[in-house]
Short mmCIF file of C-alpha atoms and ligand atoms in Angstrom, two decimals:
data_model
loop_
_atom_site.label_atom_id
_atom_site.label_comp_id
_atom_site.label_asym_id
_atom_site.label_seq_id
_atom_site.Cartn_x
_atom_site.Cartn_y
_atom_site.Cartn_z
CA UNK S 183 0.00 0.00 0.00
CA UNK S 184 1.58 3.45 -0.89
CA UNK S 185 1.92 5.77 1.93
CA UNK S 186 -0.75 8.50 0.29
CA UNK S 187 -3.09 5.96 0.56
CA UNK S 188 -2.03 4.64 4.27
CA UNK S 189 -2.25 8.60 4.94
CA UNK S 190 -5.33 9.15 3.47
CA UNK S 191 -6.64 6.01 5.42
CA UNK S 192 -6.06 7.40 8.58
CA UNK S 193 -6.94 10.69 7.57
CA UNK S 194 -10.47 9.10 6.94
CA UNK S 195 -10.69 7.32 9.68
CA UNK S 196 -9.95 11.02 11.93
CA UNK S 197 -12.59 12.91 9.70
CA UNK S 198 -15.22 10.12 10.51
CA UNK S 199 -14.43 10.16 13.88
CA UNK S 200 -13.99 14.08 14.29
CA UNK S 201 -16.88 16.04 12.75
CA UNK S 202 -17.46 19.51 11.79
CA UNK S 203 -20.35 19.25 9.85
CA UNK S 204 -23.58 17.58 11.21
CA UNK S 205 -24.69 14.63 7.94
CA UNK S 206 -28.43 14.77 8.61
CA UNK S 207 -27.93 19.05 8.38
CA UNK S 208 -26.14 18.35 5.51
CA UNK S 209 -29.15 16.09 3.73
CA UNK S 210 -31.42 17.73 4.64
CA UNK S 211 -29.73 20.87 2.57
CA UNK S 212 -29.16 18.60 -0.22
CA UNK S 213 -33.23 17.65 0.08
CA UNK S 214 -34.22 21.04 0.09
CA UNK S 215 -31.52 22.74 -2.33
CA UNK S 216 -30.14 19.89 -4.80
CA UNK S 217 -26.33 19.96 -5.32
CA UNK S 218 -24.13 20.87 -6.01
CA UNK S 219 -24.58 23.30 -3.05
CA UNK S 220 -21.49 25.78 -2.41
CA UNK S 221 -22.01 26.74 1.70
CA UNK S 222 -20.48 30.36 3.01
CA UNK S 223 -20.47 29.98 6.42
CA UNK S 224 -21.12 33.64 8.25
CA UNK S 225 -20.08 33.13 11.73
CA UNK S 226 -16.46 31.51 10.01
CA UNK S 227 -16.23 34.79 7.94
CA UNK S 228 -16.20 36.25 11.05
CA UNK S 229 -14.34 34.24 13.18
CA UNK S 230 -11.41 34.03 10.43
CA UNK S 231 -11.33 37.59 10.07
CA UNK S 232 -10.85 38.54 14.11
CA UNK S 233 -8.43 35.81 14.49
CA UNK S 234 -6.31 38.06 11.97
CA UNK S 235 -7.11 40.99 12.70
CA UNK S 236 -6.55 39.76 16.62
CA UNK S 237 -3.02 38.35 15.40
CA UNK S 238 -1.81 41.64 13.79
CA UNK S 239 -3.76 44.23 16.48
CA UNK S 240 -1.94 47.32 14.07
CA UNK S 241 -2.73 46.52 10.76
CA UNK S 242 -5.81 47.47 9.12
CA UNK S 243 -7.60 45.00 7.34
CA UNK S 244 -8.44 45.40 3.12
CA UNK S 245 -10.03 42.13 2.15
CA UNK S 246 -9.06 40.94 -1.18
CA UNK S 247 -12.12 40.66 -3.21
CA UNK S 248 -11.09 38.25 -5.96
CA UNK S 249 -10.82 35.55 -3.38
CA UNK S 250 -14.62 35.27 -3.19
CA UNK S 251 -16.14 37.94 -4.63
CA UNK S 252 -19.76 37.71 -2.83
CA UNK S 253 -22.15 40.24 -1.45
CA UNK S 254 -23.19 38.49 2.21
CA UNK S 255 -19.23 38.09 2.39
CA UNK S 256 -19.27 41.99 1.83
CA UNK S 257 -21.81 42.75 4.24
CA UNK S 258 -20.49 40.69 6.52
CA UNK S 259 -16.57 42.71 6.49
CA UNK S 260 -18.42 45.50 5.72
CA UNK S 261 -20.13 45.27 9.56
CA UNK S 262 -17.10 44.46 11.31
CA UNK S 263 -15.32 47.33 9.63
CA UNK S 264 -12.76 46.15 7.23
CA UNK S 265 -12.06 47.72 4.24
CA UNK S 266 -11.70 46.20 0.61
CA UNK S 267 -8.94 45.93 -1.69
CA UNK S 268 -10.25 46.52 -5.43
CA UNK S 269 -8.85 45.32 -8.17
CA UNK S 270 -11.32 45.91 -10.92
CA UNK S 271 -14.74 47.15 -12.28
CA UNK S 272 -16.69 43.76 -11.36
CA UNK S 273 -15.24 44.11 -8.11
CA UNK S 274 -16.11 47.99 -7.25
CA UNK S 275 -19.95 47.30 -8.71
CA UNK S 276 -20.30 44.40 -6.15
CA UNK S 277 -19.09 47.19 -3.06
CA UNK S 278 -21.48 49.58 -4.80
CA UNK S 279 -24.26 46.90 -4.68
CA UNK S 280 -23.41 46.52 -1.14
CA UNK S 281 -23.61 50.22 -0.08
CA UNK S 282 -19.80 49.81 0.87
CA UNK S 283 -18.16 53.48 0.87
CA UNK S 284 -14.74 54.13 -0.94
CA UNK S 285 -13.11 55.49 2.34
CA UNK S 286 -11.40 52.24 3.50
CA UNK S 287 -10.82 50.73 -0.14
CA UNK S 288 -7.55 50.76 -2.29
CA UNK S 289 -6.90 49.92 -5.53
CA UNK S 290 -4.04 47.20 -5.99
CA UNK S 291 -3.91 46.26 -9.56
CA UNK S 292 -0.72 47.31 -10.85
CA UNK S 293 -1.96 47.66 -14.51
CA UNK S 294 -4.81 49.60 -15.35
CA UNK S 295 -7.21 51.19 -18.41
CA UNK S 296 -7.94 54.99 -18.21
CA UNK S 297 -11.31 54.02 -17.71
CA UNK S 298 -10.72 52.14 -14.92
CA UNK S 299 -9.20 54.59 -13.32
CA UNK S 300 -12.06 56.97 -13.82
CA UNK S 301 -14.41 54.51 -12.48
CA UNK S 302 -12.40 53.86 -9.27
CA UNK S 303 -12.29 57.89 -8.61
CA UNK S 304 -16.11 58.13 -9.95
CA UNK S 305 -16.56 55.55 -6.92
CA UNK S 306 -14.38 57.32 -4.52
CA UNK S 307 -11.16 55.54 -4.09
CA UNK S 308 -8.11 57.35 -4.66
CA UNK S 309 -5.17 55.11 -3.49
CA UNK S 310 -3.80 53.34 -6.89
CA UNK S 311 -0.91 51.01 -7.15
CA UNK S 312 1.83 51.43 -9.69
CA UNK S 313 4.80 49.71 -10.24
CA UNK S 314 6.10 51.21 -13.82
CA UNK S 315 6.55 54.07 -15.48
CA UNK S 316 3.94 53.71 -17.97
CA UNK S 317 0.85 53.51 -15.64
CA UNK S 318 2.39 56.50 -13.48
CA UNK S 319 1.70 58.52 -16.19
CA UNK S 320 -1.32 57.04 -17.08
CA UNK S 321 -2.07 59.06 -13.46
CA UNK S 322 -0.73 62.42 -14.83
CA UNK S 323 -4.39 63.73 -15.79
CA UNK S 324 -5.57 63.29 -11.97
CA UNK S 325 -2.32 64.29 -10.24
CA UNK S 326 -4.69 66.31 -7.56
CA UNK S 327 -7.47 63.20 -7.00
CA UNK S 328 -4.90 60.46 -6.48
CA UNK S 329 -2.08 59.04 -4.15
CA UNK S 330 0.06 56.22 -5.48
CA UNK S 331 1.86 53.33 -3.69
CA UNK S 332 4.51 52.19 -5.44
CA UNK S 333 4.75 47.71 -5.65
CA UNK S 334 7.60 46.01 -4.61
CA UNK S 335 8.58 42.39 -6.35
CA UNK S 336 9.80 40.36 -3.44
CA UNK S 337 9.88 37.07 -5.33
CA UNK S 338 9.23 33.82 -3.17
CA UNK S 339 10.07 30.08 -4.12
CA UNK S 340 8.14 28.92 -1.26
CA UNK S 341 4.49 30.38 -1.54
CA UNK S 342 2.09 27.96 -3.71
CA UNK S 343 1.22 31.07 -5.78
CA UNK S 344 4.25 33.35 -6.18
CA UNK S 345 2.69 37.01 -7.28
CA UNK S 346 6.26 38.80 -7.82
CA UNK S 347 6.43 36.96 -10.90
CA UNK S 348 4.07 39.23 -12.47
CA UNK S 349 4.14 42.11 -11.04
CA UNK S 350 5.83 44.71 -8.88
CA UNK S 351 9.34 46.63 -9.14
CA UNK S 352 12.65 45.54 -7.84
CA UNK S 353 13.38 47.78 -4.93
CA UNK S 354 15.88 49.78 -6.09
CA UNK S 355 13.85 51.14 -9.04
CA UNK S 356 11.48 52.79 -6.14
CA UNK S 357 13.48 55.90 -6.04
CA UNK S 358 13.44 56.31 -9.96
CA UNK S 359 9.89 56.10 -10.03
CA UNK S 360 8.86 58.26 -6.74
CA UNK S 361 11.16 60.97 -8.21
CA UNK S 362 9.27 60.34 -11.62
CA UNK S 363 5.91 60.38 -10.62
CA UNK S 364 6.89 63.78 -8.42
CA UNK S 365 7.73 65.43 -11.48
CA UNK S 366 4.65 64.61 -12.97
CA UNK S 367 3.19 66.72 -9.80
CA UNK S 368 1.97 62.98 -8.56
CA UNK S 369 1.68 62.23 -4.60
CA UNK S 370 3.76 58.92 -3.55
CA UNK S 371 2.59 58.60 -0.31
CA UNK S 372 3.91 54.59 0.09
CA UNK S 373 5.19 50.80 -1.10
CA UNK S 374 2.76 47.63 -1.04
CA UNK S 375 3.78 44.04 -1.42
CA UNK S 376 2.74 40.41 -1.78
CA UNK S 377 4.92 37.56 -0.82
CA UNK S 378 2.83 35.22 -2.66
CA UNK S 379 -0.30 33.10 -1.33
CA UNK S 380 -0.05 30.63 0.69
CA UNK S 381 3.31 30.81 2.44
CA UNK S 382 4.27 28.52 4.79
CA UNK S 383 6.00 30.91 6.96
CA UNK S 384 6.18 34.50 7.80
CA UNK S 385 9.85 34.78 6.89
CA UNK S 386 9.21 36.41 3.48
CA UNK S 387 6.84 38.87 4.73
CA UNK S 388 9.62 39.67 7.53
CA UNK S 389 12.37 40.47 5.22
CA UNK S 390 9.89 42.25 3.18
CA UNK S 391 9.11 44.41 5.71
CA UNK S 392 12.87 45.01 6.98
CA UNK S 393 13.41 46.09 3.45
CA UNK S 394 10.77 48.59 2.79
CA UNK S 395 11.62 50.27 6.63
CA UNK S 396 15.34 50.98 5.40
CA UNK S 397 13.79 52.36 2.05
CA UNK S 398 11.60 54.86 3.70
CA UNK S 399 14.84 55.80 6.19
CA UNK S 400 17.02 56.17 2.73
CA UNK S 401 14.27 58.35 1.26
CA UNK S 402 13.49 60.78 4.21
CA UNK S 403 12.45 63.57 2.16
CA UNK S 404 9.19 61.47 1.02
CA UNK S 405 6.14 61.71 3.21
CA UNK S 406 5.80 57.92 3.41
CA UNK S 407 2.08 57.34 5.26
CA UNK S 408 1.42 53.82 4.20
CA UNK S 409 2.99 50.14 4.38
CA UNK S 410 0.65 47.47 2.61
CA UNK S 411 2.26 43.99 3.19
CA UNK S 412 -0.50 42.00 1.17
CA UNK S 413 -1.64 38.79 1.57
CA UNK S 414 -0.47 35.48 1.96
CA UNK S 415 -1.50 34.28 5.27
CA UNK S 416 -1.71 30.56 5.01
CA UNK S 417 -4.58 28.23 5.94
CA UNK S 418 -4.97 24.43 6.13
CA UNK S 419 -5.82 22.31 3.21
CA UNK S 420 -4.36 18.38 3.08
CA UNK S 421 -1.29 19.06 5.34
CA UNK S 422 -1.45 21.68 8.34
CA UNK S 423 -0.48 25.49 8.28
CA UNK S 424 1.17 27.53 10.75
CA UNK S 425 -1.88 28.71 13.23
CA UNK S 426 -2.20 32.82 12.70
CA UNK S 427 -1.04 33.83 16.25
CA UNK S 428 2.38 32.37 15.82
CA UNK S 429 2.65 33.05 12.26
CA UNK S 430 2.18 36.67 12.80
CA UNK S 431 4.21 37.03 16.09
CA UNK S 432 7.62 37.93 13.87
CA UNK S 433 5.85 40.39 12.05
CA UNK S 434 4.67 42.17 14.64
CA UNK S 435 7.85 42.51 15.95
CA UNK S 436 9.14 43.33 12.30
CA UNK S 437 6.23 46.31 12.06
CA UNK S 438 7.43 47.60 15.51
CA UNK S 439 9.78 49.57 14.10
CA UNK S 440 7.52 51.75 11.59
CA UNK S 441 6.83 55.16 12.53
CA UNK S 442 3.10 55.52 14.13
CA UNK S 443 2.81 58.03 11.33
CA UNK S 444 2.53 54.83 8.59
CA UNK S 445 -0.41 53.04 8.22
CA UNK S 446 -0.30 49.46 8.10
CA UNK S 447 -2.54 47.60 5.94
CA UNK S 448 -3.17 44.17 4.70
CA UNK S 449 -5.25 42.96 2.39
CA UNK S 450 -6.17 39.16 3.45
CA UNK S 451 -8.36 37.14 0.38
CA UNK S 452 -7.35 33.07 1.06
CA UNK S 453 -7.23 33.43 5.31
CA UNK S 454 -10.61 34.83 5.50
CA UNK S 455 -12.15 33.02 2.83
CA UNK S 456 -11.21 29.32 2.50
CA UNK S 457 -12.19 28.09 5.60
CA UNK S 458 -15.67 29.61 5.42
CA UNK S 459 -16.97 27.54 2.42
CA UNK S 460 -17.81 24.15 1.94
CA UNK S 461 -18.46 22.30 -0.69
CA UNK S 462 -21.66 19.94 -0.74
CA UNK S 463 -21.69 17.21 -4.00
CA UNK S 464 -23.31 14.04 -4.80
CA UNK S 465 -22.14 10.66 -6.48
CA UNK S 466 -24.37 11.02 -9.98
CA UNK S 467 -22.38 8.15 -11.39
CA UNK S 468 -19.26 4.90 -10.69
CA UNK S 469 -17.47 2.69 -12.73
CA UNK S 470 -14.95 0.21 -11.86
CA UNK S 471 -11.90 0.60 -14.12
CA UNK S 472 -9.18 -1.24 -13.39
CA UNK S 473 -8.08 -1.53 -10.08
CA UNK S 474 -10.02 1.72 -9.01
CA UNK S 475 -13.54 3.28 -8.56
CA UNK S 476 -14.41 5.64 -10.24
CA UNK S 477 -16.90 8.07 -8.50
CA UNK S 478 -18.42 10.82 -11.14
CA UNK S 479 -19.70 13.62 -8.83
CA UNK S 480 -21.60 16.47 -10.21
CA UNK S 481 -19.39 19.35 -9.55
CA UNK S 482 -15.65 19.28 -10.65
CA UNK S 483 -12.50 21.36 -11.44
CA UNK S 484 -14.33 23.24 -14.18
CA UNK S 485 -16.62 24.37 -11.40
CA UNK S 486 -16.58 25.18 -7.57
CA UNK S 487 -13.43 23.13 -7.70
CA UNK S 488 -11.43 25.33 -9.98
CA UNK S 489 -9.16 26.20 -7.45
CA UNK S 490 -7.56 22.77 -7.80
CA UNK S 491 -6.46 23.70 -11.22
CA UNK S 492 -5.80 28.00 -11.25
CA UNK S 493 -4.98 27.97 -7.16
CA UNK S 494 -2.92 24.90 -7.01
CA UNK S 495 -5.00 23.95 -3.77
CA UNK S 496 -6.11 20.52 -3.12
CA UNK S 497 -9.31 20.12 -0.97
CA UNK S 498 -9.92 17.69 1.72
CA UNK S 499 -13.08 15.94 0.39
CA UNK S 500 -14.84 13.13 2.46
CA UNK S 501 -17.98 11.54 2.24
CA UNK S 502 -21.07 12.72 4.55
CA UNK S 503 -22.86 9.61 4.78
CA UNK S 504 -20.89 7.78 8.06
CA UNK S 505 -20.06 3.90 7.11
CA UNK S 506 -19.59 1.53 9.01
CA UNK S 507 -16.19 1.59 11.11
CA UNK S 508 -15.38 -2.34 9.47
CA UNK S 509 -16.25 -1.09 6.01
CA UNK S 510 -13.51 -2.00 3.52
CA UNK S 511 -11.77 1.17 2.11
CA UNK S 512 -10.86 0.81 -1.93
CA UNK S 513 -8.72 2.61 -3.90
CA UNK S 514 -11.03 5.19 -5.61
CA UNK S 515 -11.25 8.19 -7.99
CA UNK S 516 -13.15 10.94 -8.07
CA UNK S 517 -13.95 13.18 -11.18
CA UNK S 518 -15.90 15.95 -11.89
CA UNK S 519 -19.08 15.79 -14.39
CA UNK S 520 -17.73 17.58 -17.65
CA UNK S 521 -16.65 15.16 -20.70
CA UNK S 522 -13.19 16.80 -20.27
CA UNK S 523 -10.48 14.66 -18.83
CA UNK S 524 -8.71 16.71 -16.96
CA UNK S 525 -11.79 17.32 -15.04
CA UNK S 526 -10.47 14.92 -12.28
CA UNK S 527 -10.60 15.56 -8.65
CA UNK S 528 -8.63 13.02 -6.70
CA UNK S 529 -7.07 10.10 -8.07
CA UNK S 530 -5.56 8.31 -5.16
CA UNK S 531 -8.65 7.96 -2.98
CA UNK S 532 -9.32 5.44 -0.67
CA UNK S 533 -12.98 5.22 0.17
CA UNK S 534 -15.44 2.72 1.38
CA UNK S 535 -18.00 1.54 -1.33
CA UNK S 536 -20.06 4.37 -2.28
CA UNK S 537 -23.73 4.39 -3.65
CA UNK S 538 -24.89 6.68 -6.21
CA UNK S 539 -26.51 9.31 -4.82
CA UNK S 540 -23.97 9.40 -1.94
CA UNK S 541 -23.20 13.05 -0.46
CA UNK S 542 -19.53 14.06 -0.73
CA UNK S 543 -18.68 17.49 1.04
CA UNK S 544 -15.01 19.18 -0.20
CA UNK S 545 -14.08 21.60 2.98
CA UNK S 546 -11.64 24.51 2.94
CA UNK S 547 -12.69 25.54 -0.62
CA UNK S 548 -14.18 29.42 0.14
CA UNK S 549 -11.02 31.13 -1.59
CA UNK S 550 -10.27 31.08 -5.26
CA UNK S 551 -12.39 28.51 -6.48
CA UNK S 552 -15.81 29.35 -6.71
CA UNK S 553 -14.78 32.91 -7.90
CA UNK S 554 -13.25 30.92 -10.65
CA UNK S 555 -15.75 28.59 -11.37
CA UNK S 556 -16.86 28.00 -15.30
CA UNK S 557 -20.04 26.95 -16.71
CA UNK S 558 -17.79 24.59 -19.28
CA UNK S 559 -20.45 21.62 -20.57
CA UNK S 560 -22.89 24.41 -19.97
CA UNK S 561 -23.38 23.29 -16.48
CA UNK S 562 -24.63 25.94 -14.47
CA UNK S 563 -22.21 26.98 -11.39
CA UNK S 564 -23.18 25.98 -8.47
CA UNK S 565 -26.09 27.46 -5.85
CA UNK S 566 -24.65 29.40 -2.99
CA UNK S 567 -25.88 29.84 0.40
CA UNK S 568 -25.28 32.03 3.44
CA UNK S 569 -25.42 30.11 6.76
CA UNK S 570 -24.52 30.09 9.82
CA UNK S 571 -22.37 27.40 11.73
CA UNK S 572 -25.53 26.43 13.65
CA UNK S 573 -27.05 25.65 10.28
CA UNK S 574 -24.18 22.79 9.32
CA UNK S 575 -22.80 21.81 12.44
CA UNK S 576 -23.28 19.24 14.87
C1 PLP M 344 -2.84 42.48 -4.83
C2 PLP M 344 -3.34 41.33 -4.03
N1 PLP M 344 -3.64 41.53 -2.75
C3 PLP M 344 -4.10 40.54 -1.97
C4 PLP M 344 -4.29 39.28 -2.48
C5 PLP M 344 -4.82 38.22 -1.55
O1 PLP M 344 -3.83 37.34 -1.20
P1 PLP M 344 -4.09 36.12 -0.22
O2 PLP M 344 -5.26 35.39 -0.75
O3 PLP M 344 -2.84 35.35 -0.20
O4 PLP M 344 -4.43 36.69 1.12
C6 PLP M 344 -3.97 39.00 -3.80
C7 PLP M 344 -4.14 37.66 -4.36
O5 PLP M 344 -4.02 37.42 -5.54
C8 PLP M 344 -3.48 40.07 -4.61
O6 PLP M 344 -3.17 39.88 -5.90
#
């Protein structure tokens, strides 16, 4: 037996024994609903976003949109006062729709249209990121509306998704461009960052932020007001992450030596998003092929799975149903419904024998997933709801 599979047979045997999620809650959705059934759980929203914000007591809070870009989500930041990080159109409509105010909102896509910079200020928001030349000046014809942080590229082998490959500027092109944009008459008033999603440790953010406090000492004629360190804050998929109080202990201690006068933000999409959704499926269809079964369930990678393929995440993903504890365990598969191959879930399962019809509920999956889910096949994305922990759990 390979050792995945001996892992994954213990790791069954925990998640049967362990909980979370109540199964007769969970039919009973299923019952009412159909699946596939994508669940945002409120109280986890919140709970995920104190913990940070309780872990990093100075920094102010911008939730990344993109990570799931949902209104109750809004609502819900929006009521314990964080602020958003924009990143496009789509994304400023949905605050609109929520009656979320541009005061606490920034706008961190290095590279943008004319037009979407006139719809960001028609909204209200005035802090743009830059990182070149070329969209500095794109800022030149609202010098007095806007002030500009300037990106940093702190690449990082050891995040899942490393973000300094695409954008931001080494840091010792920062002075070049703050003394550019200044005589274009524009206002640099600070640096952001992202040290990639999903890093397994804080180290990256640390250096990042040792470097950007000796920039702002080597450039003391610049009225720096604002250090914005990202994401990046790691949660637990298959394997464990670092919890958030001891993960954000060194940078703390990192940020201690910033000036009151800067304001620390961060703008958090994966930690306060993935844990709060679950994924609710059923077995539509099995095959035995080969050594394996095959289990076809009716949502997959091309849907509130994407994540698996554009997020490099891989979800935990159990059955709901309890079996019996002496129930053999088989070396399964499970796909996704579309006629694509690649549309493949897991292929080194071990499960007991499962029935069609069986429930199958994929946890951790709030961030980067649905928000990239297709309607490939024509199958329609999945139905959302917004519930509260009482409403799942045991
Ligand atoms: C500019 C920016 N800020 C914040 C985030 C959120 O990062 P994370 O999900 O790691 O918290 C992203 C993710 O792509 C990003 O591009």
């Amino acid at each position: 037996m390979s050792n995945t599979i001996q892992q994954q047979l213990t790791a069954h045997m925990t998640a049967q024994q362990s909980g979370g999620f109540c199964p007769v809650k969970l039919q009973s959705l299923a019952r009412t609903h159909g699946t596939p059934l994508f669940l945002i759980n409120e109280d986890q929203i919140a709970s995920q976003y104190q913990a940070l914000s309780r872990a990093l007591p100075a920094v102010k809070m911008r939730y990344a949109i993109k990570a799931l870009p949902e209104p109750h989500v809004i609502r819900k930041l929006k009521q314990l006062g964080c602020g958003f990080d924009i990143a496009t159109n789509g994304e400023i409509d949905l605050l609109k729709r929520c009656d979320v105010a541009a005061d606490n909102t920034i706008h961190s896509h290095p590279i943008k249209k004319d037009s979407d910079i006139q719809y960001a200020l028609d909204y209200g928001c005035t802090t743009f990121v830059v990182d070149n030349v070329a969209e500095i000046d794109k800022f030149i014809a609202y010098k007095d509306q806007v002030q500009l942080l300037i990106r940093i590229n702190f690449r990082n082998q050891d995040a899942v998704v490393d973000l300094s490959r695409k954008f931001g500027c080494v840091l010792d092109r920062v002075p070049d461009l703050v003394a550019h944009a200044q005589s274009q008459g524009i206002q640099v008033i600070g640096v952001s960052f992202h040290v990639g999603s999903q890093v397994p440790s804080p180290s990256a953010h640390v250096q990042a932020i040792a470097m950007c406090s000796t920039l702002f000492e080597s450039m003391p004629h610049i009225d720096w007001k604002v250090l914005d360190m990202g994401g990046g804050f790691p949660i637990e998929y298959q394997g464990p992450a670092m919890d958030i109080a001891t993960f954000c202990e060194p940078i703390n201690e990192a940020l201690s030596v910033m000036p009151p006068s800067i304001d620390l933000l961060a703008e958090p999409g994966r930690f306060i998003a993935g844990p709060s959704a679950m994924h609710l499926m059923s077995v539509v269809g099995k095959a035995q092929r080969g050594a394996r079964t095959w289990y076809y369930l009716d949502d997959g990678v091309y849907g509130a799975l994407s994540g698996q393929i554009y997020d490099h995440a891989k979800y935990p993903i159990k059955p709901v149903e309890t079996t019996p504890a002496d129930a053999p365990l088989l070396p399964s598969v499970l796909a996704g419904p579309t006629c694509d191959s690649i549309d493949v879930i897991d292929e080194d399962k071990v499960l007991p024998d499962l029935p069609v019809g069986a429930l199958m509920l994929a946890t951790q999956v709030g961030a980067y997933s649905m928000a990239s889910a297709t309607e490939f096949n024509m199958y329609r994305k999945p139905k959302s709801l917004w519930l509260n922990q009482q409403a799942i759990g045991q």
